[in-house]
Amino acid sequence: MLAQSSSFATLKPHLSGLDMAALRAEFEANAEFIAIPEFLSTHDIAPLLDALPALESRVHRNFIPGHKKGGSISRYDLDAHAPSFPDFYRSPALQGFLQTLCGRPLLQCPADDPHTYALYYYTEAGDHIGWHYDTSYYKGARYTVLLGLEDRSSCRLEYELYRDDPKRATVSGATALSPGMLVVFNGDKLWHRVTPSAAGERRVVLTLEYVTTLGMHPLRRFVSNMKDAIAYFGFRQVFSGAKRS
Ligand SMILES: [Fe+2]
C-alpha cells in the first residue's frame, strides 16, 4: 500500500499550495461547479497515463440512439488491472482538496458502485453524450470529478449554470478537457453534455464519484445498476463485477 500511495507523492505539496479560498469562492459562485485548467501536470498523473495502453482492450463500447455513444471502463476492471486509478481516487491529498472545495465531508463510494471511478473513451466519429444531470442515486449529494487524460479532439463539455434557479438567468459555458485539467460539480445541479467527436479524434477522461451519504434505497441501486449496465459498462461488468473484485 505504501508503495502505491507514493505514486502520487507530488499531489500533496502541489495541492497544499493552491489558493483554496479563491477556488472555493468560485465553486460556490458557480452553484457548485468549477473547471481548473492545468490542475495537475503530466508528471503528477504519470501513473494514470502509463496504465492506459494496457487498458485499451478492456474498453466497453455502448450506444443509446439519440443520447449517447462511446466507450467506458468500470472500476471493477480498474481495480483488477490498473491499481493506480483506485490509488488516485483514495489519495488523501486529493480527497482533502475536494472536501475543502465542496465545504463538506465527502465519502468514497461503496465497492459495488461501478461508477466510483471509471474511464470514458471518445474514439470514434460521433461519440458523445446528450444533455443530462449526474443524478445522485444516494440519499445525499453526489459530486462528479472529471480529469482530462488525453485530448486530441474537438469535443467540448458544455454546461448550463443556474438552470434550476428561478432567480437567476441561465449561464452557458463550454470547455475542452485537456490533460491534467480538473472539473468538479454537484451532479444534481449541473446540466451538461459532451459534443460529438469527429473521425480520427481521441479523448480519454477519468471520472471520479464522491458522495455525502452512503445510504441508497435498494430500488434506486437497481435503477442505477441498470443505467450503468446499458449506458456504460455492460451487464457482465455491473452485475458480476463486485463479486469478482
Ligand atoms: Fe455527466
PDB file of C-alpha atoms and ligand atoms in Angstrom, residues 115 120 122 129-135 142 144 146 157 185 187 190-194 207 232, ligand 1:
ATOM      1  CA  HIS A 115     -19.037   4.372 -11.368  1.00  0.00           C
ATOM      2  CA  TYR A 120     -14.679   7.421 -20.696  1.00  0.00           C
ATOM      3  CA  TYR A 122     -14.374   9.024 -27.227  1.00  0.00           C
ATOM      4  CA  ILE A 129     -23.395  12.184 -24.564  1.00  0.00           C
ATOM      5  CA  GLY A 130     -26.549  14.288 -24.656  1.00  0.00           C
ATOM      6  CA  TRP A 131     -27.802  16.769 -22.070  1.00  0.00           C
ATOM      7  CA  HIS A 132     -28.227  15.278 -18.601  1.00  0.00           C
ATOM      8  CA  TYR A 133     -27.625  15.627 -14.866  1.00  0.00           C
ATOM      9  CA  ASP A 134     -25.339  13.219 -12.998  1.00  0.00           C
ATOM     10  CA  THR A 135     -28.245  12.245 -10.774  1.00  0.00           C
ATOM     11  CA  ARG A 142     -23.110  13.200  -5.489  1.00  0.00           C
ATOM     12  CA  THR A 144     -18.570  14.291 -10.070  1.00  0.00           C
ATOM     13  CA  LEU A 146     -13.516  14.780 -14.243  1.00  0.00           C
ATOM     14  CA  LEU A 157     -18.086  19.730 -22.183  1.00  0.00           C
ATOM     15  CA  PHE A 185     -19.545  19.692  -9.897  1.00  0.00           C
ATOM     16  CA  GLY A 187     -24.242  16.097 -10.203  1.00  0.00           C
ATOM     17  CA  LEU A 190     -25.128  20.870 -13.441  1.00  0.00           C
ATOM     18  CA  TRP A 191     -26.997  20.323 -16.709  1.00  0.00           C
ATOM     19  CA  HIS A 192     -24.315  19.219 -19.159  1.00  0.00           C
ATOM     20  CA  ARG A 193     -23.368  17.265 -22.284  1.00  0.00           C
ATOM     21  CA  VAL A 194     -20.282  16.391 -24.341  1.00  0.00           C
ATOM     22  CA  THR A 207     -14.373  10.300 -13.786  1.00  0.00           C
ATOM     23  CA  TYR A 232     -21.724   2.459 -19.737  1.00  0.00           C
TER      24      TYR A 232
HETATM   25 FE    FE B   1     -22.391  13.517 -16.847  1.00  0.00          FE
END
